[in-house]
Amino acid sequence: MTLRSSEVRLGLVACVGGLTLCGVLCGLLVATAALPVVGGAGIATNRVARTFIDLPPSPREDPLPERTVLLDRNGKQFAQFYTENRKIVKLDQVAPVMRQAIVAIEDSRFYEHAGLDIKGTLRALVTNTQAGGVRQGGSSLTQQLVKNILIEGAETETERDRAREPSIRRKVNELRYALAMENKYSKAEILERYLNIAYFGAGAFGVETAAQRFFSVSASELSLQQAATLAGAVRTPYATDPSLGPQRRLKLRERRDIVLDRMAQLGEIPVAQAEAVKRRPLAIHMKPAPGGCAESAYPYFCLYVHRELVNNPAFGHTRAERERLLSRGGMVLRTTLDPVAQRAAQRAISSRVSPKDTEVAAEAMIEPGTGRIRAMAASKKYGPNTGNRKNGPSTTYNLPADIAHGGGQGFQAGSTFKVFTLATALAQGWRFDDGFMTPGRFVPASGYVDCRGHRVNAPDAEIFNASGEGSGGPQSISTGTWKSVNIFYMMLERRVGLCQVVRTAKALGATRADGTPLHEVPTFTLGVNEMDPVTVAGAFAAFGARGRYCRPMAIVDIVERDGARVTVPPSCGQAIERDVADAVNHVLSGVFTKGTMTGQGIGRDAAGKTGTNNGYTSAWFAGYTPDLAAAVSLGDIRGSYRYPLRDVTIGGEYYGQVQGASLPGPIWVASMSAALRDVSPASFHHPDMGRFGGGFTPGLEKLLEEERRKDKHRGDGHGDGRTDGYGDGRIDGPVSDRAGGPRGQRGFPGDHAYRGWNTHWKRWKQRNRGR
């Protein structure tokens, strides 16, 4: 490491001329150059020599932060997470001209020195001093790599400042580490590491991301002009950031031309070629680099995946560790998202509900038999509103999901919950035509016991059909479901057992949106629990899969940064008997032909259930085919109980009141029709009529015959036994009130459907306090 006296004099002259620019570097050069001079000074000489002979291990290299990307079921990226937008590539995946350009401008003697290039450093010092600025690199590529490694490995701001401080101590440490790295790695390995760690500006870390960000090409496809541009950006990435305006692009072009001149000077390219390229514009084609869910094309699904990872201990002991893995781990997550279904759901909602409406619609689609979430859509955009207003066209809640996945409190599910009572009754031996006489009013004063064995009767409450209108009469399992008769279902729930109904719901994945236990009260069957579309769709999907419930899933497999692949299998189990599910499908299919959704089919086997809550606080429709299930919710984001769906204008259309069949139903029909357009129709299994067919309801046949005669006399053409006068087959109307849940005291005391329920609920809370 001995320098000729002429080299030392050249360095000292340059140091004097550019003291303010290169003082620290000069100090190190002089100290290094003086090593032979002090060589006879005994102990001092030995100490200095050992500094560069007794080298430390090469610096610890933690895995570089890489972006984690989310792919749809077809392998197309729709979101990414990162702290540093980087994709690591092998050296042979980088165009040779890019390798030449970076070496030419940053360390032209890279392949000749062992970590410290004295001649190159002196040359750069003279060149930069004469130019009055930085034109060539002073540190070797290996030294720059060391500096970047130390900065990346810093865990505190103090450590990062120490890695950047302009001191001789830092330079000496960098040099020692550089010499150690040269002993450990080949030149090709060092260059590969440098190209992957370097920052190029515009948020692009590493050459692959920089090539995509600046020119929308991969690093292997870079041309001479593009390579020279990126090589020029490394030295001052902020000053040459092309995303920050024309002045920065002008600086970047100047740096590109410097690189071209240097490559020509070194004989890497002909001078004529360098001059020709210098006459060309930069031709920057900036590729967007969105990060996080707010900038994703499918933000609600993205947010669901994000929460799946950060809530799962399998990805780290703490939430902080899991967040770090997600943003730095370089994983590729292949998800269940189906872009066809996603577009279908979004278009169906957007064509009927405006983002500016305070009423919000949300839909989730799930594949029966696997639990794979195919779509998650909502009427509002995802993100904060201008000025952080509470109400606007955007929201930061994951509207189709529960709180655990970024959602809100949810909406009461209404009569969609009757399906759990239906399934319980069929499993206990009830037949399609079994039923009983129902009164015009009902008091749940006895017979209701929760799963803890506590009586939860409500002797002070009164339940009416059609919000206080209408009379009783005979109803069977079939007619009571098609017409969604609430008193019938309250009585049926009592006969089959409230706890048994709750157990059926739990087996089918029913959980409250807020994560608290299901409220086991008499009006459980009327849907007093607040739910989210993903959970409801998952439950209904089980019927389409003949009773096989699968936990909703969003991730199919995970590819880690080292290429290891982890497949995520469905989590499924037989929740109810196949025959029972077939029977449920048979009854719920009638909802489209004889019930609340009459005339709103999708041209293939389908089954479903409307849900309209008391006071029109919210509305639902949940339905399914053997291939796809979906649930649609609608309510006011400001508070569905303060702002019911009465006398409202939604999507430019006026509604006197919104029912499950009037808006959620059509959204479901439109989205399912489009999502299944290219899917061959599949049929439900026929029910076991020997087990479920027949049955008897006193007075029902006589009533249906009278209704048929009335229909024929009116000439209305119904001929399906409807008795309601709503035009949609209901005789019950919306009756599931907020009063049925723990916050029932905030319901509508003037609504006679649940007369006396508030007094009962206060007693229920007192009994269950602390349970």
mmCIF file of N, CA and C in Angstrom, residues 545-634:
data_model
loop_
_atom_site.group_PDB
_atom_site.id
_atom_site.type_symbol
_atom_site.label_atom_id
_atom_site.label_comp_id
_atom_site.label_asym_id
_atom_site.label_seq_id
_atom_site.Cartn_x
_atom_site.Cartn_y
_atom_site.Cartn_z
ATOM 1 N N ALA A 545 -72.510 -25.715 -0.254
ATOM 2 C CA ALA A 545 -71.549 -26.826 -0.217
ATOM 3 C C ALA A 545 -72.133 -28.024 0.520
ATOM 4 N N ARG A 546 -73.443 -28.100 0.594
ATOM 5 C CA ARG A 546 -74.142 -29.227 1.234
ATOM 6 C C ARG A 546 -73.727 -29.399 2.687
ATOM 7 N N GLY A 547 -73.697 -28.274 3.402
ATOM 8 C CA GLY A 547 -73.458 -28.319 4.836
ATOM 9 C C GLY A 547 -72.019 -28.250 5.268
ATOM 10 N N ARG A 548 -71.114 -28.152 4.335
ATOM 11 C CA ARG A 548 -69.681 -28.085 4.659
ATOM 12 C C ARG A 548 -69.284 -26.613 4.836
ATOM 13 N N TYR A 549 -68.984 -26.238 6.070
ATOM 14 C CA TYR A 549 -68.591 -24.855 6.350
ATOM 15 C C TYR A 549 -67.079 -24.711 6.240
ATOM 16 N N CYS A 550 -66.651 -23.661 5.551
ATOM 17 C CA CYS A 550 -65.229 -23.348 5.419
ATOM 18 C C CYS A 550 -64.991 -21.932 5.918
ATOM 19 N N ARG A 551 -64.035 -21.788 6.783
ATOM 20 C CA ARG A 551 -63.693 -20.455 7.270
ATOM 21 C C ARG A 551 -63.276 -19.577 6.099
ATOM 22 N N PRO A 552 -63.824 -18.358 6.002
ATOM 23 C CA PRO A 552 -63.422 -17.476 4.889
ATOM 24 C C PRO A 552 -61.913 -17.294 4.846
ATOM 25 N N MET A 553 -61.342 -17.446 3.670
ATOM 26 C CA MET A 553 -59.897 -17.334 3.516
ATOM 27 C C MET A 553 -59.574 -16.412 2.348
ATOM 28 N N ALA A 554 -58.460 -15.693 2.464
ATOM 29 C CA ALA A 554 -58.066 -14.737 1.433
ATOM 30 C C ALA A 554 -56.708 -15.055 0.815
ATOM 31 N N ILE A 555 -55.919 -15.917 1.441
ATOM 32 C CA ILE A 555 -54.568 -16.231 0.965
ATOM 33 C C ILE A 555 -54.485 -17.709 0.602
ATOM 34 N N VAL A 556 -54.006 -17.995 -0.608
ATOM 35 C CA VAL A 556 -53.885 -19.369 -1.091
ATOM 36 C C VAL A 556 -52.496 -19.922 -0.818
ATOM 37 N N ASP A 557 -51.475 -19.143 -1.137
ATOM 38 C CA ASP A 557 -50.116 -19.580 -0.800
ATOM 39 C C ASP A 557 -49.192 -18.387 -0.647
ATOM 40 N N ILE A 558 -48.078 -18.645 0.021
ATOM 41 C CA ILE A 558 -47.096 -17.605 0.337
ATOM 42 C C ILE A 558 -45.736 -18.079 -0.177
ATOM 43 N N VAL A 559 -45.103 -17.250 -0.979
ATOM 44 C CA VAL A 559 -43.737 -17.531 -1.437
ATOM 45 C C VAL A 559 -42.809 -16.581 -0.699
ATOM 46 N N GLU A 560 -41.898 -17.139 0.099
ATOM 47 C CA GLU A 560 -40.981 -16.312 0.862
ATOM 48 C C GLU A 560 -39.816 -15.852 -0.009
ATOM 49 N N ARG A 561 -39.020 -14.941 0.528
ATOM 50 C CA ARG A 561 -37.949 -14.332 -0.275
ATOM 51 C C ARG A 561 -36.933 -15.355 -0.764
ATOM 52 N N ASP A 562 -36.801 -16.476 -0.049
ATOM 53 C CA ASP A 562 -35.843 -17.495 -0.475
ATOM 54 C C ASP A 562 -36.455 -18.498 -1.439
ATOM 55 N N GLY A 563 -37.704 -18.246 -1.859
ATOM 56 C CA GLY A 563 -38.364 -19.127 -2.817
ATOM 57 C C GLY A 563 -39.187 -20.229 -2.188
ATOM 58 N N ALA A 564 -39.085 -20.378 -0.865
ATOM 59 C CA ALA A 564 -39.872 -21.410 -0.187
ATOM 60 C C ALA A 564 -41.363 -21.081 -0.299
ATOM 61 N N ARG A 565 -42.157 -22.078 -0.630
ATOM 62 C CA ARG A 565 -43.599 -21.878 -0.825
ATOM 63 C C ARG A 565 -44.380 -22.564 0.288
ATOM 64 N N VAL A 566 -45.311 -21.835 0.851
ATOM 65 C CA VAL A 566 -46.191 -22.367 1.886
ATOM 66 C C VAL A 566 -47.621 -22.297 1.363
ATOM 67 N N THR A 567 -48.245 -23.444 1.212
ATOM 68 C CA THR A 567 -49.628 -23.488 0.735
ATOM 69 C C THR A 567 -50.575 -23.407 1.921
ATOM 70 N N VAL A 568 -51.612 -22.595 1.760
ATOM 71 C CA VAL A 568 -52.603 -22.409 2.814
ATOM 72 C C VAL A 568 -53.857 -23.194 2.429
ATOM 73 N N PRO A 569 -54.118 -24.319 3.089
ATOM 74 C CA PRO A 569 -55.284 -25.131 2.720
ATOM 75 C C PRO A 569 -56.560 -24.555 3.310
ATOM 76 N N PRO A 570 -57.711 -24.864 2.725
ATOM 77 C CA PRO A 570 -58.981 -24.440 3.324
ATOM 78 C C PRO A 570 -59.158 -25.069 4.701
ATOM 79 N N SER A 571 -59.873 -24.371 5.566
ATOM 80 C CA SER A 571 -60.186 -24.886 6.895
ATOM 81 C C SER A 571 -61.678 -25.167 6.939
ATOM 82 N N CYS A 572 -62.043 -26.420 6.734
ATOM 83 C CA CYS A 572 -63.441 -26.794 6.540
ATOM 84 C C CYS A 572 -63.853 -27.920 7.468
ATOM 85 N N GLY A 573 -65.150 -28.051 7.645
ATOM 86 C CA GLY A 573 -65.710 -29.150 8.412
ATOM 87 C C GLY A 573 -67.190 -29.271 8.118
ATOM 88 N N GLN A 574 -67.732 -30.454 8.298
ATOM 89 C CA GLN A 574 -69.158 -30.679 8.048
ATOM 90 C C GLN A 574 -69.953 -30.098 9.213
ATOM 91 N N ALA A 575 -70.604 -28.968 8.980
ATOM 92 C CA ALA A 575 -71.324 -28.263 10.040
ATOM 93 C C ALA A 575 -72.714 -28.840 10.262
ATOM 94 N N ILE A 576 -73.400 -29.192 9.183
ATOM 95 C CA ILE A 576 -74.719 -29.807 9.270
ATOM 96 C C ILE A 576 -74.773 -30.970 8.279
ATOM 97 N N GLU A 577 -75.733 -31.851 8.454
ATOM 98 C CA GLU A 577 -75.848 -33.001 7.561
ATOM 99 C C GLU A 577 -76.076 -32.549 6.119
ATOM 100 N N ARG A 578 -75.578 -33.328 5.188
ATOM 101 C CA ARG A 578 -75.792 -33.032 3.777
ATOM 102 C C ARG A 578 -77.275 -32.994 3.437
ATOM 103 N N ASP A 579 -78.011 -33.996 3.941
ATOM 104 C CA ASP A 579 -79.437 -34.038 3.636
ATOM 105 C C ASP A 579 -80.158 -32.817 4.172
ATOM 106 N N VAL A 580 -79.761 -32.347 5.337
ATOM 107 C CA VAL A 580 -80.386 -31.149 5.910
ATOM 108 C C VAL A 580 -80.076 -29.932 5.045
ATOM 109 N N ALA A 581 -78.832 -29.823 4.602
ATOM 110 C CA ALA A 581 -78.471 -28.698 3.728
ATOM 111 C C ALA A 581 -79.268 -28.743 2.428
ATOM 112 N N ASP A 582 -79.429 -29.930 1.851
ATOM 113 C CA ASP A 582 -80.227 -30.056 0.627
ATOM 114 C C ASP A 582 -81.658 -29.594 0.866
ATOM 115 N N ALA A 583 -82.204 -29.928 2.034
ATOM 116 C CA ALA A 583 -83.566 -29.513 2.365
ATOM 117 C C ALA A 583 -83.658 -28.000 2.541
ATOM 118 N N VAL A 584 -82.657 -27.402 3.188
ATOM 119 C CA VAL A 584 -82.618 -25.942 3.324
ATOM 120 C C VAL A 584 -82.581 -25.289 1.944
ATOM 121 N N ASN A 585 -81.758 -25.825 1.063
ATOM 122 C CA ASN A 585 -81.656 -25.272 -0.289
ATOM 123 C C ASN A 585 -83.006 -25.324 -1.003
ATOM 124 N N HIS A 586 -83.714 -26.409 -0.816
ATOM 125 C CA HIS A 586 -85.025 -26.563 -1.444
ATOM 126 C C HIS A 586 -85.981 -25.472 -0.965
ATOM 127 N N VAL A 587 -86.013 -25.235 0.347
ATOM 128 C CA VAL A 587 -86.920 -24.220 0.893
ATOM 129 C C VAL A 587 -86.499 -22.818 0.451
ATOM 130 N N LEU A 588 -85.216 -22.505 0.579
ATOM 131 C CA LEU A 588 -84.754 -21.152 0.246
ATOM 132 C C LEU A 588 -84.806 -20.873 -1.250
ATOM 133 N N SER A 589 -84.817 -21.902 -2.092
ATOM 134 C CA SER A 589 -85.003 -21.668 -3.526
ATOM 135 C C SER A 589 -86.371 -21.047 -3.786
ATOM 136 N N GLY A 590 -87.344 -21.386 -2.937
ATOM 137 C CA GLY A 590 -88.684 -20.845 -3.099
ATOM 138 C C GLY A 590 -88.778 -19.355 -2.820
ATOM 139 N N VAL A 591 -87.775 -18.795 -2.164
ATOM 140 C CA VAL A 591 -87.767 -17.346 -1.918
ATOM 141 C C VAL A 591 -87.793 -16.579 -3.243
ATOM 142 N N PHE A 592 -87.177 -17.179 -4.296
ATOM 143 C CA PHE A 592 -87.128 -16.519 -5.602
ATOM 144 C C PHE A 592 -88.394 -16.773 -6.432
ATOM 145 N N THR A 593 -89.149 -17.774 -6.090
ATOM 146 C CA THR A 593 -90.316 -18.122 -6.908
ATOM 147 C C THR A 593 -91.643 -17.905 -6.196
ATOM 148 N N LYS A 594 -91.622 -17.956 -4.851
ATOM 149 C CA LYS A 594 -92.877 -17.847 -4.112
ATOM 150 C C LYS A 594 -92.780 -16.890 -2.931
ATOM 151 N N GLY A 595 -91.642 -16.241 -2.773
ATOM 152 C CA GLY A 595 -91.436 -15.436 -1.578
ATOM 153 C C GLY A 595 -91.003 -14.018 -1.847
ATOM 154 N N THR A 596 -90.166 -13.527 -0.959
ATOM 155 C CA THR A 596 -89.829 -12.104 -0.946
ATOM 156 C C THR A 596 -88.999 -11.647 -2.142
ATOM 157 N N MET A 597 -88.398 -12.583 -2.881
ATOM 158 C CA MET A 597 -87.609 -12.204 -4.073
ATOM 159 C C MET A 597 -88.270 -12.686 -5.361
ATOM 160 N N THR A 598 -89.585 -12.882 -5.339
ATOM 161 C CA THR A 598 -90.292 -13.348 -6.531
ATOM 162 C C THR A 598 -90.003 -12.442 -7.728
ATOM 163 N N GLY A 599 -89.622 -13.070 -8.833
ATOM 164 C CA GLY A 599 -89.348 -12.318 -10.056
ATOM 165 C C GLY A 599 -87.934 -11.797 -10.169
ATOM 166 N N GLN A 600 -87.061 -12.107 -9.197
ATOM 167 C CA GLN A 600 -85.685 -11.599 -9.244
ATOM 168 C C GLN A 600 -84.684 -12.755 -9.263
ATOM 169 N N GLY A 601 -84.815 -13.653 -10.226
ATOM 170 C CA GLY A 601 -83.895 -14.772 -10.332
ATOM 171 C C GLY A 601 -82.657 -14.443 -11.133
ATOM 172 N N ILE A 602 -81.733 -15.418 -11.216
ATOM 173 C CA ILE A 602 -80.489 -15.214 -11.975
ATOM 174 C C ILE A 602 -80.332 -16.273 -13.064
ATOM 175 N N GLY A 603 -81.421 -16.960 -13.399
ATOM 176 C CA GLY A 603 -81.387 -17.903 -14.510
ATOM 177 C C GLY A 603 -80.705 -19.213 -14.216
ATOM 178 N N ARG A 604 -80.521 -19.571 -12.970
ATOM 179 C CA ARG A 604 -79.915 -20.839 -12.559
ATOM 180 C C ARG A 604 -80.364 -21.128 -11.140
ATOM 181 N N ASP A 605 -80.099 -22.341 -10.668
ATOM 182 C CA ASP A 605 -80.458 -22.681 -9.295
ATOM 183 C C ASP A 605 -79.840 -21.691 -8.324
ATOM 184 N N ALA A 606 -80.675 -21.106 -7.481
ATOM 185 C CA ALA A 606 -80.204 -20.167 -6.470
ATOM 186 C C ALA A 606 -81.133 -20.231 -5.276
ATOM 187 N N ALA A 607 -80.607 -19.923 -4.123
ATOM 188 C CA ALA A 607 -81.385 -19.888 -2.886
ATOM 189 C C ALA A 607 -80.913 -18.694 -2.072
ATOM 190 N N GLY A 608 -81.792 -18.162 -1.230
ATOM 191 C CA GLY A 608 -81.379 -16.997 -0.462
ATOM 192 C C GLY A 608 -82.429 -16.550 0.519
ATOM 193 N N LYS A 609 -82.108 -15.464 1.217
ATOM 194 C CA LYS A 609 -83.019 -14.932 2.232
ATOM 195 C C LYS A 609 -82.828 -13.433 2.356
ATOM 196 N N THR A 610 -83.965 -12.725 2.351
ATOM 197 C CA THR A 610 -83.936 -11.283 2.592
ATOM 198 C C THR A 610 -83.829 -11.022 4.083
ATOM 199 N N GLY A 611 -83.421 -9.791 4.419
ATOM 200 C CA GLY A 611 -83.390 -9.360 5.809
ATOM 201 C C GLY A 611 -83.689 -7.877 5.886
ATOM 202 N N THR A 612 -84.833 -7.544 6.496
ATOM 203 C CA THR A 612 -85.219 -6.145 6.665
ATOM 204 C C THR A 612 -85.461 -5.905 8.143
ATOM 205 N N ASN A 613 -84.789 -4.927 8.718
ATOM 206 C CA ASN A 613 -84.850 -4.731 10.157
ATOM 207 C C ASN A 613 -85.949 -3.765 10.569
ATOM 208 N N ASN A 614 -86.360 -3.901 11.830
ATOM 209 C CA ASN A 614 -87.436 -3.078 12.365
ATOM 210 C C ASN A 614 -87.108 -1.597 12.231
ATOM 211 N N GLY A 615 -88.086 -0.821 11.806
ATOM 212 C CA GLY A 615 -87.844 0.594 11.602
ATOM 213 C C GLY A 615 -87.006 0.871 10.376
ATOM 214 N N TYR A 616 -86.759 -0.160 9.564
ATOM 215 C CA TYR A 616 -85.940 -0.028 8.348
ATOM 216 C C TYR A 616 -84.549 0.520 8.669
ATOM 217 N N THR A 617 -83.982 0.021 9.774
ATOM 218 C CA THR A 617 -82.649 0.500 10.150
ATOM 219 C C THR A 617 -81.555 -0.035 9.237
ATOM 220 N N SER A 618 -81.750 -1.222 8.684
ATOM 221 C CA SER A 618 -80.790 -1.774 7.728
ATOM 222 C C SER A 618 -81.494 -2.831 6.909
ATOM 223 N N ALA A 619 -80.870 -3.225 5.820
ATOM 224 C CA ALA A 619 -81.463 -4.223 4.928
ATOM 225 C C ALA A 619 -80.369 -5.126 4.389
ATOM 226 N N TRP A 620 -80.727 -6.401 4.159
ATOM 227 C CA TRP A 620 -79.771 -7.398 3.699
ATOM 228 C C TRP A 620 -80.376 -8.283 2.621
ATOM 229 N N PHE A 621 -79.495 -8.880 1.850
ATOM 230 C CA PHE A 621 -79.857 -10.075 1.105
ATOM 231 C C PHE A 621 -78.629 -10.974 1.060
ATOM 232 N N ALA A 622 -78.874 -12.251 1.390
ATOM 233 C CA ALA A 622 -77.800 -13.254 1.327
ATOM 234 C C ALA A 622 -78.317 -14.433 0.525
ATOM 235 N N GLY A 623 -77.519 -14.879 -0.415
ATOM 236 C CA GLY A 623 -77.943 -15.994 -1.254
ATOM 237 C C GLY A 623 -76.749 -16.713 -1.857
ATOM 238 N N TYR A 624 -77.059 -17.796 -2.580
ATOM 239 C CA TYR A 624 -75.961 -18.640 -3.061
ATOM 240 C C TYR A 624 -76.432 -19.569 -4.168
ATOM 241 N N THR A 625 -75.462 -20.066 -4.896
ATOM 242 C CA THR A 625 -75.613 -21.170 -5.840
ATOM 243 C C THR A 625 -74.599 -22.231 -5.400
ATOM 244 N N PRO A 626 -74.536 -23.382 -6.059
ATOM 245 C CA PRO A 626 -73.480 -24.329 -5.700
ATOM 246 C C PRO A 626 -72.073 -23.812 -5.965
ATOM 247 N N ASP A 627 -71.956 -22.745 -6.777
ATOM 248 C CA ASP A 627 -70.636 -22.241 -7.165
ATOM 249 C C ASP A 627 -70.206 -20.979 -6.430
ATOM 250 N N LEU A 628 -71.155 -20.189 -5.945
ATOM 251 C CA LEU A 628 -70.790 -18.898 -5.370
ATOM 252 C C LEU A 628 -71.869 -18.436 -4.402
ATOM 253 N N ALA A 629 -71.433 -17.834 -3.293
ATOM 254 C CA ALA A 629 -72.350 -17.241 -2.319
ATOM 255 C C ALA A 629 -72.007 -15.771 -2.156
ATOM 256 N N ALA A 630 -73.005 -14.965 -1.810
ATOM 257 C CA ALA A 630 -72.762 -13.540 -1.623
ATOM 258 C C ALA A 630 -73.752 -12.985 -0.612
ATOM 259 N N ALA A 631 -73.314 -11.970 0.108
ATOM 260 C CA ALA A 631 -74.173 -11.270 1.057
ATOM 261 C C ALA A 631 -74.008 -9.776 0.847
ATOM 262 N N VAL A 632 -75.136 -9.062 0.838
ATOM 263 C CA VAL A 632 -75.153 -7.605 0.629
ATOM 264 C C VAL A 632 -75.816 -6.949 1.830
ATOM 265 N N SER A 633 -75.166 -5.957 2.398
ATOM 266 C CA SER A 633 -75.742 -5.198 3.511
ATOM 267 C C SER A 633 -75.921 -3.745 3.092
ATOM 268 N N LEU A 634 -76.875 -3.072 3.743
ATOM 269 C CA LEU A 634 -77.124 -1.656 3.462
ATOM 270 C C LEU A 634 -77.582 -0.979 4.741
#
